[in-house]
mmCIF file with all atom_site columns, C-alpha atoms in Angstrom:
data_model
loop_
_atom_site.group_PDB
_atom_site.id
_atom_site.type_symbol
_atom_site.label_atom_id
_atom_site.label_alt_id
_atom_site.label_comp_id
_atom_site.label_asym_id
_atom_site.label_entity_id
_atom_site.label_seq_id
_atom_site.pdbx_PDB_ins_code
_atom_site.Cartn_x
_atom_site.Cartn_y
_atom_site.Cartn_z
_atom_site.occupancy
_atom_site.B_iso_or_equiv
_atom_site.pdbx_formal_charge
_atom_site.auth_seq_id
_atom_site.auth_comp_id
_atom_site.auth_asym_id
_atom_site.auth_atom_id
_atom_site.pdbx_PDB_model_num
ATOM 1   C CA . UNK A 1 1   ? -15.812 147.658 -44.690 1.00 69.00 ? 1   UNK A CA 1
ATOM 2   C CA . UNK A 1 2   ? -19.392 147.053 -43.633 1.00 75.00 ? 2   UNK A CA 1
ATOM 3   C CA . UNK A 1 3   ? -20.681 148.810 -40.543 1.00 88.00 ? 3   UNK A CA 1
ATOM 4   C CA . UNK A 1 4   ? -22.029 146.588 -37.782 1.00 93.00 ? 4   UNK A CA 1
ATOM 5   C CA . UNK A 1 5   ? -24.681 147.522 -35.236 1.00 94.00 ? 5   UNK A CA 1
ATOM 6   C CA . UNK A 1 6   ? -25.009 145.888 -31.834 1.00 96.00 ? 6   UNK A CA 1
ATOM 7   C CA . UNK A 1 7   ? -27.104 146.597 -28.733 1.00 97.00 ? 7   UNK A CA 1
ATOM 8   C CA . UNK A 1 8   ? -25.172 148.589 -26.158 1.00 96.00 ? 8   UNK A CA 1
ATOM 9   C CA . UNK A 1 9   ? -25.771 146.174 -23.316 1.00 97.00 ? 9   UNK A CA 1
ATOM 10  C CA . UNK A 1 10  ? -27.446 142.891 -22.407 1.00 97.00 ? 10  UNK A CA 1
ATOM 11  C CA . UNK A 1 11  ? -27.969 140.811 -19.290 1.00 97.00 ? 11  UNK A CA 1
ATOM 12  C CA . UNK A 1 12  ? -27.998 137.045 -19.048 1.00 96.00 ? 12  UNK A CA 1
ATOM 13  C CA . UNK A 1 13  ? -28.608 134.659 -16.156 1.00 97.00 ? 13  UNK A CA 1
ATOM 14  C CA . UNK A 1 14  ? -25.751 132.343 -15.273 1.00 97.00 ? 14  UNK A CA 1
ATOM 15  C CA . UNK A 1 15  ? -26.191 128.916 -16.861 1.00 97.00 ? 15  UNK A CA 1
ATOM 16  C CA . UNK A 1 16  ? -28.560 130.172 -19.542 1.00 97.00 ? 16  UNK A CA 1
ATOM 17  C CA . UNK A 1 17  ? -27.732 130.735 -23.196 1.00 97.00 ? 17  UNK A CA 1
ATOM 18  C CA . UNK A 1 18  ? -26.577 134.228 -24.120 1.00 98.00 ? 18  UNK A CA 1
ATOM 19  C CA . UNK A 1 19  ? -27.695 135.301 -27.591 1.00 98.00 ? 19  UNK A CA 1
ATOM 20  C CA . UNK A 1 20  ? -25.892 138.386 -28.868 1.00 98.00 ? 20  UNK A CA 1
ATOM 21  C CA . UNK A 1 21  ? -27.286 139.911 -32.073 1.00 97.00 ? 21  UNK A CA 1
ATOM 22  C CA . UNK A 1 22  ? -25.407 141.862 -34.713 1.00 97.00 ? 22  UNK A CA 1
ATOM 23  C CA . UNK A 1 23  ? -26.734 143.750 -37.706 1.00 96.00 ? 23  UNK A CA 1
ATOM 24  C CA . UNK A 1 24  ? -24.532 144.040 -40.809 1.00 93.00 ? 24  UNK A CA 1
ATOM 25  C CA . UNK A 1 25  ? -27.006 144.899 -43.545 1.00 91.00 ? 25  UNK A CA 1
ATOM 26  C CA . UNK A 1 26  ? -24.338 146.385 -45.863 1.00 90.00 ? 26  UNK A CA 1
ATOM 27  C CA . UNK A 1 27  ? -22.000 143.413 -45.700 1.00 90.00 ? 27  UNK A CA 1
ATOM 28  C CA . UNK A 1 28  ? -20.474 142.442 -49.023 1.00 88.00 ? 28  UNK A CA 1
ATOM 29  C CA . UNK A 1 29  ? -19.863 138.984 -50.405 1.00 87.00 ? 29  UNK A CA 1
ATOM 30  C CA . UNK A 1 30  ? -16.220 138.732 -49.401 1.00 86.00 ? 30  UNK A CA 1
ATOM 31  C CA . UNK A 1 31  ? -16.634 140.016 -45.844 1.00 89.00 ? 31  UNK A CA 1
ATOM 32  C CA . UNK A 1 32  ? -16.460 137.557 -42.987 1.00 91.00 ? 32  UNK A CA 1
ATOM 33  C CA . UNK A 1 33  ? -18.215 138.087 -39.665 1.00 94.00 ? 33  UNK A CA 1
ATOM 34  C CA . UNK A 1 34  ? -15.795 137.937 -36.747 1.00 94.00 ? 34  UNK A CA 1
ATOM 35  C CA . UNK A 1 35  ? -16.575 137.997 -33.041 1.00 97.00 ? 35  UNK A CA 1
ATOM 36  C CA . UNK A 1 36  ? -14.172 139.072 -30.343 1.00 97.00 ? 36  UNK A CA 1
ATOM 37  C CA . UNK A 1 37  ? -14.664 139.749 -26.672 1.00 98.00 ? 37  UNK A CA 1
ATOM 38  C CA . UNK A 1 38  ? -12.752 141.883 -24.215 1.00 97.00 ? 38  UNK A CA 1
ATOM 39  C CA . UNK A 1 39  ? -12.821 141.161 -20.537 1.00 95.00 ? 39  UNK A CA 1
ATOM 40  C CA . UNK A 1 40  ? -12.082 144.177 -18.374 1.00 89.00 ? 40  UNK A CA 1
ATOM 41  C CA . UNK A 1 41  ? -8.411  145.226 -18.455 1.00 81.00 ? 41  UNK A CA 1
ATOM 42  C CA . UNK A 1 42  ? -7.429  142.486 -20.899 1.00 91.00 ? 42  UNK A CA 1
ATOM 43  C CA . UNK A 1 43  ? -6.722  142.410 -24.635 1.00 95.00 ? 43  UNK A CA 1
ATOM 44  C CA . UNK A 1 44  ? -9.499  141.321 -27.021 1.00 96.00 ? 44  UNK A CA 1
ATOM 45  C CA . UNK A 1 45  ? -9.930  137.583 -27.451 1.00 96.00 ? 45  UNK A CA 1
ATOM 46  C CA . UNK A 1 46  ? -10.943 135.929 -30.722 1.00 95.00 ? 46  UNK A CA 1
ATOM 47  C CA . UNK A 1 47  ? -14.115 133.849 -30.409 1.00 97.00 ? 47  UNK A CA 1
ATOM 48  C CA . UNK A 1 48  ? -15.313 132.677 -33.809 1.00 96.00 ? 48  UNK A CA 1
ATOM 49  C CA . UNK A 1 49  ? -15.844 133.744 -37.422 1.00 94.00 ? 49  UNK A CA 1
ATOM 50  C CA . UNK A 1 50  ? -17.886 132.724 -40.441 1.00 93.00 ? 50  UNK A CA 1
ATOM 51  C CA . UNK A 1 51  ? -18.805 133.663 -43.987 1.00 92.00 ? 51  UNK A CA 1
ATOM 52  C CA . UNK A 1 52  ? -22.109 132.025 -44.885 1.00 91.00 ? 52  UNK A CA 1
ATOM 53  C CA . UNK A 1 53  ? -22.549 128.848 -42.911 1.00 88.00 ? 53  UNK A CA 1
ATOM 54  C CA . UNK A 1 54  ? -23.212 128.511 -39.216 1.00 94.00 ? 54  UNK A CA 1
ATOM 55  C CA . UNK A 1 55  ? -20.103 127.775 -37.205 1.00 96.00 ? 55  UNK A CA 1
ATOM 56  C CA . UNK A 1 56  ? -19.459 126.184 -33.820 1.00 97.00 ? 56  UNK A CA 1
ATOM 57  C CA . UNK A 1 57  ? -16.343 125.831 -31.724 1.00 96.00 ? 57  UNK A CA 1
ATOM 58  C CA . UNK A 1 58  ? -15.563 125.122 -28.091 1.00 95.00 ? 58  UNK A CA 1
ATOM 59  C CA . UNK A 1 59  ? -16.430 128.674 -27.075 1.00 95.00 ? 59  UNK A CA 1
ATOM 60  C CA . UNK A 1 60  ? -19.558 129.564 -29.013 1.00 97.00 ? 60  UNK A CA 1
ATOM 61  C CA . UNK A 1 61  ? -21.837 129.140 -32.010 1.00 98.00 ? 61  UNK A CA 1
ATOM 62  C CA . UNK A 1 62  ? -22.326 131.661 -34.792 1.00 98.00 ? 62  UNK A CA 1
ATOM 63  C CA . UNK A 1 63  ? -25.603 131.782 -36.675 1.00 97.00 ? 63  UNK A CA 1
ATOM 64  C CA . UNK A 1 64  ? -25.591 133.858 -39.879 1.00 96.00 ? 64  UNK A CA 1
ATOM 65  C CA . UNK A 1 65  ? -28.885 134.570 -41.628 1.00 96.00 ? 65  UNK A CA 1
ATOM 66  C CA . UNK A 1 66  ? -29.288 133.373 -45.187 1.00 94.00 ? 66  UNK A CA 1
ATOM 67  C CA . UNK A 1 67  ? -29.184 136.921 -46.571 1.00 94.00 ? 67  UNK A CA 1
ATOM 68  C CA . UNK A 1 68  ? -26.091 137.577 -44.387 1.00 94.00 ? 68  UNK A CA 1
ATOM 69  C CA . UNK A 1 69  ? -27.539 140.849 -43.121 1.00 94.00 ? 69  UNK A CA 1
ATOM 70  C CA . UNK A 1 70  ? -27.393 139.780 -39.491 1.00 96.00 ? 70  UNK A CA 1
ATOM 71  C CA . UNK A 1 71  ? -25.873 137.198 -37.192 1.00 96.00 ? 71  UNK A CA 1
ATOM 72  C CA . UNK A 1 72  ? -26.142 135.928 -33.637 1.00 98.00 ? 72  UNK A CA 1
ATOM 73  C CA . UNK A 1 73  ? -23.383 134.784 -31.333 1.00 98.00 ? 73  UNK A CA 1
ATOM 74  C CA . UNK A 1 74  ? -24.544 132.130 -28.909 1.00 98.00 ? 74  UNK A CA 1
ATOM 75  C CA . UNK A 1 75  ? -22.781 131.281 -25.665 1.00 98.00 ? 75  UNK A CA 1
ATOM 76  C CA . UNK A 1 76  ? -24.639 128.078 -24.756 1.00 96.00 ? 76  UNK A CA 1
ATOM 77  C CA . UNK A 1 77  ? -24.168 128.123 -20.978 1.00 95.00 ? 77  UNK A CA 1
ATOM 78  C CA . UNK A 1 78  ? -23.038 131.546 -19.832 1.00 97.00 ? 78  UNK A CA 1
ATOM 79  C CA . UNK A 1 79  ? -20.842 131.807 -16.747 1.00 97.00 ? 79  UNK A CA 1
ATOM 80  C CA . UNK A 1 80  ? -19.834 134.826 -14.691 1.00 97.00 ? 80  UNK A CA 1
ATOM 81  C CA . UNK A 1 81  ? -16.472 134.769 -16.504 1.00 95.00 ? 81  UNK A CA 1
ATOM 82  C CA . UNK A 1 82  ? -18.290 135.485 -19.773 1.00 97.00 ? 82  UNK A CA 1
ATOM 83  C CA . UNK A 1 83  ? -19.050 139.011 -18.570 1.00 98.00 ? 83  UNK A CA 1
ATOM 84  C CA . UNK A 1 84  ? -17.277 141.164 -21.162 1.00 98.00 ? 84  UNK A CA 1
ATOM 85  C CA . UNK A 1 85  ? -17.684 143.524 -24.108 1.00 97.00 ? 85  UNK A CA 1
ATOM 86  C CA . UNK A 1 86  ? -18.477 141.532 -27.251 1.00 98.00 ? 86  UNK A CA 1
ATOM 87  C CA . UNK A 1 87  ? -17.510 142.964 -30.640 1.00 97.00 ? 87  UNK A CA 1
ATOM 88  C CA . UNK A 1 88  ? -18.995 141.949 -33.975 1.00 96.00 ? 88  UNK A CA 1
ATOM 89  C CA . UNK A 1 89  ? -16.747 142.851 -36.915 1.00 93.00 ? 89  UNK A CA 1
ATOM 90  C CA . UNK A 1 90  ? -17.196 142.538 -40.672 1.00 90.00 ? 90  UNK A CA 1
ATOM 91  C CA . UNK A 1 91  ? -13.797 141.873 -42.214 1.00 87.00 ? 91  UNK A CA 1
ATOM 92  C CA . UNK A 1 92  ? -13.011 141.902 -45.914 1.00 77.00 ? 92  UNK A CA 1
ATOM 93  C CA . UNK A 1 93  ? -10.991 138.918 -47.082 1.00 68.00 ? 93  UNK A CA 1
ATOM 94  C CA . UNK A 1 94  ? -8.193  141.095 -48.450 1.00 68.00 ? 94  UNK A CA 1
ATOM 95  C CA . UNK A 1 95  ? -7.315  142.879 -45.223 1.00 74.00 ? 95  UNK A CA 1
ATOM 96  C CA . UNK A 1 96  ? -6.329  141.946 -41.711 1.00 77.00 ? 96  UNK A CA 1
ATOM 97  C CA . UNK A 1 97  ? -7.513  145.290 -40.314 1.00 86.00 ? 97  UNK A CA 1
ATOM 98  C CA . UNK A 1 98  ? -10.215 144.833 -37.666 1.00 89.00 ? 98  UNK A CA 1
ATOM 99  C CA . UNK A 1 99  ? -12.651 147.736 -37.284 1.00 89.00 ? 99  UNK A CA 1
ATOM 100 C CA . UNK A 1 100 ? -14.102 147.624 -33.794 1.00 90.00 ? 100 UNK A CA 1
ATOM 101 C CA . UNK A 1 101 ? -17.339 149.410 -32.931 1.00 88.00 ? 101 UNK A CA 1
ATOM 102 C CA . UNK A 1 102 ? -18.677 150.026 -29.440 1.00 90.00 ? 102 UNK A CA 1
ATOM 103 C CA . UNK A 1 103 ? -19.658 146.403 -28.911 1.00 95.00 ? 103 UNK A CA 1
ATOM 104 C CA . UNK A 1 104 ? -22.232 144.880 -26.554 1.00 97.00 ? 104 UNK A CA 1
ATOM 105 C CA . UNK A 1 105 ? -21.513 144.794 -22.847 1.00 97.00 ? 105 UNK A CA 1
ATOM 106 C CA . UNK A 1 106 ? -22.791 141.426 -21.633 1.00 98.00 ? 106 UNK A CA 1
ATOM 107 C CA . UNK A 1 107 ? -23.403 141.146 -17.909 1.00 98.00 ? 107 UNK A CA 1
ATOM 108 C CA . UNK A 1 108 ? -23.880 137.579 -16.674 1.00 97.00 ? 108 UNK A CA 1
ATOM 109 C CA . UNK A 1 109 ? -25.720 137.584 -13.368 1.00 97.00 ? 109 UNK A CA 1
ATOM 110 C CA . UNK A 1 110 ? -25.890 134.858 -10.704 1.00 95.00 ? 110 UNK A CA 1
ATOM 111 C CA . UNK B 2 1   ? -3.055  133.534 -22.421 1.00 62.00 ? 1   UNK B CA 1
ATOM 112 C CA . UNK B 2 2   ? -2.034  134.183 -26.028 1.00 63.00 ? 2   UNK B CA 1
ATOM 113 C CA . UNK B 2 3   ? 1.766   134.231 -25.810 1.00 88.00 ? 3   UNK B CA 1
ATOM 114 C CA . UNK B 2 4   ? 1.899   137.862 -27.013 1.00 95.00 ? 4   UNK B CA 1
ATOM 115 C CA . UNK B 2 5   ? 3.781   139.927 -24.476 1.00 96.00 ? 5   UNK B CA 1
ATOM 116 C CA . UNK B 2 6   ? 3.957   143.692 -24.269 1.00 97.00 ? 6   UNK B CA 1
ATOM 117 C CA . UNK B 2 7   ? 6.143   146.052 -22.281 1.00 97.00 ? 7   UNK B CA 1
ATOM 118 C CA . UNK B 2 8   ? 5.906   148.178 -20.323 1.00 97.00 ? 8   UNK B CA 1
ATOM 119 C CA . UNK B 2 9   ? 2.466   147.460 -18.899 1.00 96.00 ? 9   UNK B CA 1
ATOM 120 C CA . UNK B 2 10  ? 2.006   150.998 -17.596 1.00 97.00 ? 10  UNK B CA 1
ATOM 121 C CA . UNK B 2 11  ? 3.868   154.237 -18.147 1.00 97.00 ? 11  UNK B CA 1
ATOM 122 C CA . UNK B 2 12  ? 3.438   157.944 -17.632 1.00 98.00 ? 12  UNK B CA 1
ATOM 123 C CA . UNK B 2 13  ? 4.880   160.583 -19.951 1.00 98.00 ? 13  UNK B CA 1
ATOM 124 C CA . UNK B 2 14  ? 4.515   164.320 -20.316 1.00 98.00 ? 14  UNK B CA 1
ATOM 125 C CA . UNK B 2 15  ? 3.287   166.180 -23.355 1.00 98.00 ? 15  UNK B CA 1
ATOM 126 C CA . UNK B 2 16  ? 5.955   166.555 -26.047 1.00 98.00 ? 16  UNK B CA 1
ATOM 127 C CA . UNK B 2 17  ? 7.947   163.500 -24.978 1.00 98.00 ? 17  UNK B CA 1
ATOM 128 C CA . UNK B 2 18  ? 8.544   160.388 -27.037 1.00 98.00 ? 18  UNK B CA 1
ATOM 129 C CA . UNK B 2 19  ? 7.610   156.814 -26.134 1.00 98.00 ? 19  UNK B CA 1
ATOM 130 C CA . UNK B 2 20  ? 8.569   153.341 -27.381 1.00 98.00 ? 20  UNK B CA 1
ATOM 131 C CA . UNK B 2 21  ? 6.312   150.375 -26.719 1.00 98.00 ? 21  UNK B CA 1
ATOM 132 C CA . UNK B 2 22  ? 7.443   146.815 -27.335 1.00 98.00 ? 22  UNK B CA 1
ATOM 133 C CA . UNK B 2 23  ? 5.716   143.642 -28.400 1.00 97.00 ? 23  UNK B CA 1
ATOM 134 C CA . UNK B 2 24  ? 6.922   140.089 -28.580 1.00 96.00 ? 24  UNK B CA 1
ATOM 135 C CA . UNK B 2 25  ? 4.710   138.049 -30.871 1.00 90.00 ? 25  UNK B CA 1
ATOM 136 C CA . UNK B 2 26  ? 3.695   134.460 -30.396 1.00 86.00 ? 26  UNK B CA 1
ATOM 137 C CA . UNK B 2 27  ? 6.047   131.830 -31.777 1.00 83.00 ? 27  UNK B CA 1
ATOM 138 C CA . UNK B 2 28  ? 5.297   131.079 -35.439 1.00 83.00 ? 28  UNK B CA 1
ATOM 139 C CA . UNK B 2 29  ? 3.573   134.430 -35.993 1.00 88.00 ? 29  UNK B CA 1
ATOM 140 C CA . UNK B 2 30  ? 5.031   136.764 -38.633 1.00 89.00 ? 30  UNK B CA 1
ATOM 141 C CA . UNK B 2 31  ? 2.395   139.501 -38.685 1.00 91.00 ? 31  UNK B CA 1
ATOM 142 C CA . UNK B 2 32  ? 2.014   142.129 -35.981 1.00 93.00 ? 32  UNK B CA 1
ATOM 143 C CA . UNK B 2 33  ? -0.688  144.783 -35.713 1.00 94.00 ? 33  UNK B CA 1
ATOM 144 C CA . UNK B 2 34  ? -0.990  147.693 -33.318 1.00 97.00 ? 34  UNK B CA 1
ATOM 145 C CA . UNK B 2 35  ? -4.225  149.174 -31.990 1.00 97.00 ? 35  UNK B CA 1
ATOM 146 C CA . UNK B 2 36  ? -5.026  152.172 -29.806 1.00 97.00 ? 36  UNK B CA 1
ATOM 147 C CA . UNK B 2 37  ? -7.916  151.923 -27.357 1.00 96.00 ? 37  UNK B CA 1
ATOM 148 C CA . UNK B 2 38  ? -9.112  155.086 -25.653 1.00 95.00 ? 38  UNK B CA 1
ATOM 149 C CA . UNK B 2 39  ? -11.132 154.736 -22.474 1.00 92.00 ? 39  UNK B CA 1
ATOM 150 C CA . UNK B 2 40  ? -14.652 153.492 -23.189 1.00 90.00 ? 40  UNK B CA 1
ATOM 151 C CA . UNK B 2 41  ? -13.992 152.968 -26.910 1.00 92.00 ? 41  UNK B CA 1
ATOM 152 C CA . UNK B 2 42  ? -13.244 150.000 -29.119 1.00 93.00 ? 42  UNK B CA 1
ATOM 153 C CA . UNK B 2 43  ? -9.676  149.498 -30.352 1.00 94.00 ? 43  UNK B CA 1
ATOM 154 C CA . UNK B 2 44  ? -8.607  151.545 -33.390 1.00 95.00 ? 44  UNK B CA 1
ATOM 155 C CA . UNK B 2 45  ? -6.184  150.111 -35.976 1.00 94.00 ? 45  UNK B CA 1
ATOM 156 C CA . UNK B 2 46  ? -2.856  151.953 -36.147 1.00 96.00 ? 46  UNK B CA 1
ATOM 157 C CA . UNK B 2 47  ? -0.799  149.806 -38.548 1.00 94.00 ? 47  UNK B CA 1
ATOM 158 C CA . UNK B 2 48  ? 0.281   146.297 -39.408 1.00 93.00 ? 48  UNK B CA 1
ATOM 159 C CA . UNK B 2 49  ? 3.723   144.835 -40.094 1.00 93.00 ? 49  UNK B CA 1
ATOM 160 C CA . UNK B 2 50  ? 4.249   141.733 -42.184 1.00 89.00 ? 50  UNK B CA 1
ATOM 161 C CA . UNK B 2 51  ? 7.718   140.276 -42.680 1.00 87.00 ? 51  UNK B CA 1
ATOM 162 C CA . UNK B 2 52  ? 9.330   143.517 -41.431 1.00 90.00 ? 52  UNK B CA 1
ATOM 163 C CA . UNK B 2 53  ? 7.406   145.800 -43.832 1.00 91.00 ? 53  UNK B CA 1
ATOM 164 C CA . UNK B 2 54  ? 4.466   148.083 -43.068 1.00 91.00 ? 54  UNK B CA 1
ATOM 165 C CA . UNK B 2 55  ? 1.419   146.424 -44.594 1.00 88.00 ? 55  UNK B CA 1
ATOM 166 C CA . UNK B 2 56  ? -1.446  148.809 -43.965 1.00 89.00 ? 56  UNK B CA 1
ATOM 167 C CA . UNK B 2 57  ? -2.012  151.890 -41.852 1.00 92.00 ? 57  UNK B CA 1
ATOM 168 C CA . UNK B 2 58  ? -5.007  153.413 -40.142 1.00 92.00 ? 58  UNK B CA 1
ATOM 169 C CA . UNK B 2 59  ? -5.873  157.081 -39.736 1.00 94.00 ? 59  UNK B CA 1
ATOM 170 C CA . UNK B 2 60  ? -2.956  158.027 -37.494 1.00 97.00 ? 60  UNK B CA 1
ATOM 171 C CA . UNK B 2 61  ? -0.410  160.836 -38.071 1.00 97.00 ? 61  UNK B CA 1
ATOM 172 C CA . UNK B 2 62  ? 3.218   160.149 -39.052 1.00 97.00 ? 62  UNK B CA 1
ATOM 173 C CA . UNK B 2 63  ? 4.412   160.713 -35.476 1.00 98.00 ? 63  UNK B CA 1
ATOM 174 C CA . UNK B 2 64  ? 3.117   157.171 -34.901 1.00 98.00 ? 64  UNK B CA 1
ATOM 175 C CA . UNK B 2 65  ? 5.738   154.875 -36.376 1.00 97.00 ? 65  UNK B CA 1
ATOM 176 C CA . UNK B 2 66  ? 6.738   151.279 -36.009 1.00 96.00 ? 66  UNK B CA 1
ATOM 177 C CA . UNK B 2 67  ? 9.289   148.604 -36.656 1.00 96.00 ? 67  UNK B CA 1
ATOM 178 C CA . UNK B 2 68  ? 9.270   144.868 -36.985 1.00 95.00 ? 68  UNK B CA 1
ATOM 179 C CA . UNK B 2 69  ? 12.462  142.926 -36.357 1.00 94.00 ? 69  UNK B CA 1
ATOM 180 C CA . UNK B 2 70  ? 13.741  139.717 -38.005 1.00 92.00 ? 70  UNK B CA 1
ATOM 181 C CA . UNK B 2 71  ? 12.428  137.702 -35.050 1.00 90.00 ? 71  UNK B CA 1
ATOM 182 C CA . UNK B 2 72  ? 9.008   139.327 -35.743 1.00 90.00 ? 72  UNK B CA 1
ATOM 183 C CA . UNK B 2 73  ? 8.922   141.285 -32.505 1.00 94.00 ? 73  UNK B CA 1
ATOM 184 C CA . UNK B 2 74  ? 7.795   144.872 -32.947 1.00 96.00 ? 74  UNK B CA 1
ATOM 185 C CA . UNK B 2 75  ? 7.993   148.392 -31.599 1.00 98.00 ? 75  UNK B CA 1
ATOM 186 C CA . UNK B 2 76  ? 5.534   151.260 -31.663 1.00 98.00 ? 76  UNK B CA 1
ATOM 187 C CA . UNK B 2 77  ? 7.045   154.725 -31.394 1.00 98.00 ? 77  UNK B CA 1
ATOM 188 C CA . UNK B 2 78  ? 5.072   157.865 -30.731 1.00 98.00 ? 78  UNK B CA 1
ATOM 189 C CA . UNK B 2 79  ? 6.771   161.259 -30.977 1.00 98.00 ? 79  UNK B CA 1
ATOM 190 C CA . UNK B 2 80  ? 5.629   164.616 -29.659 1.00 98.00 ? 80  UNK B CA 1
ATOM 191 C CA . UNK B 2 81  ? 3.101   163.088 -27.300 1.00 98.00 ? 81  UNK B CA 1
ATOM 192 C CA . UNK B 2 82  ? -0.263  164.789 -26.911 1.00 98.00 ? 82  UNK B CA 1
ATOM 193 C CA . UNK B 2 83  ? -2.774  164.470 -24.112 1.00 98.00 ? 83  UNK B CA 1
ATOM 194 C CA . UNK B 2 84  ? -5.141  162.576 -26.449 1.00 97.00 ? 84  UNK B CA 1
ATOM 195 C CA . UNK B 2 85  ? -2.512  159.872 -26.923 1.00 98.00 ? 85  UNK B CA 1
ATOM 196 C CA . UNK B 2 86  ? -3.409  158.605 -23.458 1.00 98.00 ? 86  UNK B CA 1
ATOM 197 C CA . UNK B 2 87  ? -4.786  155.135 -24.161 1.00 97.00 ? 87  UNK B CA 1
ATOM 198 C CA . UNK B 2 88  ? -4.256  151.399 -23.981 1.00 97.00 ? 88  UNK B CA 1
ATOM 199 C CA . UNK B 2 89  ? -1.962  150.311 -26.823 1.00 98.00 ? 89  UNK B CA 1
ATOM 200 C CA . UNK B 2 90  ? -2.588  146.767 -27.951 1.00 98.00 ? 90  UNK B CA 1
ATOM 201 C CA . UNK B 2 91  ? -0.343  144.558 -30.001 1.00 97.00 ? 91  UNK B CA 1
ATOM 202 C CA . UNK B 2 92  ? -1.737  141.572 -31.870 1.00 95.00 ? 92  UNK B CA 1
ATOM 203 C CA . UNK B 2 93  ? 0.021   138.867 -33.831 1.00 92.00 ? 93  UNK B CA 1
ATOM 204 C CA . UNK B 2 94  ? -1.261  136.349 -36.329 1.00 88.00 ? 94  UNK B CA 1
ATOM 205 C CA . UNK B 2 95  ? 0.227   133.102 -37.576 1.00 82.00 ? 95  UNK B CA 1
ATOM 206 C CA . UNK B 2 96  ? 2.130   132.714 -40.815 1.00 72.00 ? 96  UNK B CA 1
ATOM 207 C CA . UNK B 2 97  ? -0.307  129.992 -41.841 1.00 68.00 ? 97  UNK B CA 1
ATOM 208 C CA . UNK B 2 98  ? -3.166  132.500 -41.898 1.00 70.00 ? 98  UNK B CA 1
ATOM 209 C CA . UNK B 2 99  ? -1.323  135.119 -43.924 1.00 72.00 ? 99  UNK B CA 1
ATOM 210 C CA . UNK B 2 100 ? -1.400  138.860 -43.171 1.00 70.00 ? 100 UNK B CA 1
ATOM 211 C CA . UNK B 2 101 ? -5.070  139.162 -44.082 1.00 73.00 ? 101 UNK B CA 1
ATOM 212 C CA . UNK B 2 102 ? -6.457  136.823 -41.477 1.00 79.00 ? 102 UNK B CA 1
ATOM 213 C CA . UNK B 2 103 ? -8.838  138.310 -38.948 1.00 85.00 ? 103 UNK B CA 1
ATOM 214 C CA . UNK B 2 104 ? -7.881  135.794 -36.282 1.00 88.00 ? 104 UNK B CA 1
ATOM 215 C CA . UNK B 2 105 ? -5.538  137.837 -34.148 1.00 91.00 ? 105 UNK B CA 1
ATOM 216 C CA . UNK B 2 106 ? -3.942  137.076 -30.811 1.00 93.00 ? 106 UNK B CA 1
ATOM 217 C CA . UNK B 2 107 ? -3.801  140.154 -28.619 1.00 95.00 ? 107 UNK B CA 1
ATOM 218 C CA . UNK B 2 108 ? -1.465  141.005 -25.787 1.00 96.00 ? 108 UNK B CA 1
ATOM 219 C CA . UNK B 2 109 ? -2.635  142.604 -22.558 1.00 96.00 ? 109 UNK B CA 1
ATOM 220 C CA . UNK B 2 110 ? -1.611  146.073 -23.709 1.00 97.00 ? 110 UNK B CA 1
ATOM 221 C CA . UNK B 2 111 ? 0.520   148.965 -22.544 1.00 98.00 ? 111 UNK B CA 1
ATOM 222 C CA . UNK B 2 112 ? -1.393  151.699 -20.758 1.00 97.00 ? 112 UNK B CA 1
ATOM 223 C CA . UNK B 2 113 ? 0.063   155.111 -21.568 1.00 98.00 ? 113 UNK B CA 1
ATOM 224 C CA . UNK B 2 114 ? -0.872  158.210 -19.617 1.00 98.00 ? 114 UNK B CA 1
ATOM 225 C CA . UNK B 2 115 ? 0.227   161.572 -21.003 1.00 98.00 ? 115 UNK B CA 1
ATOM 226 C CA . UNK B 2 116 ? 0.211   164.471 -18.540 1.00 97.00 ? 116 UNK B CA 1
#
């Protein structure tokens, strides 16, 4: 499983876009990029995932570089409720085992 | 809310005791995974059950064991508790449509275990 690297923490102003980067330079061809977040004292929540193409859903957008060595999760209009730890995970297609790192603590400020 | 429920939400045990944690998966989900989350760390994979069989295990000793029942609910048992077992234990289920290898998991709120 590829190792992912994320900044430890980030701040974002309420109402602005939050762009969370993730480095996965050793990702292999069959590994998807998954994003989860964990709000304090709750279980992790699935956000989005992708393989090669950019993806968008009602929560966020995922931009994956062409070489697949990095990606960015975009929360288009961050709210205070988006304050959480965000995890970027590289998951091989033949396993359902998520390997969580330390994640990025996103603080959305008024 | 995901529909995955765990019990108990909090419990305190002493070293050497045994504990059973329970998880009721979301309707239509036949795969259950268990994770341990120590304070300040990301969750660590313990094992996964698919159709009542263990289907993958992380780096945890045999005193961590599990069961999945015909209704796809699950139990995590930990014997001979150690102080380092103090953690949040998370259960996650995934739908049958995604298969056991999907990464789209639905987590419960967890059971917080304190070992004294």
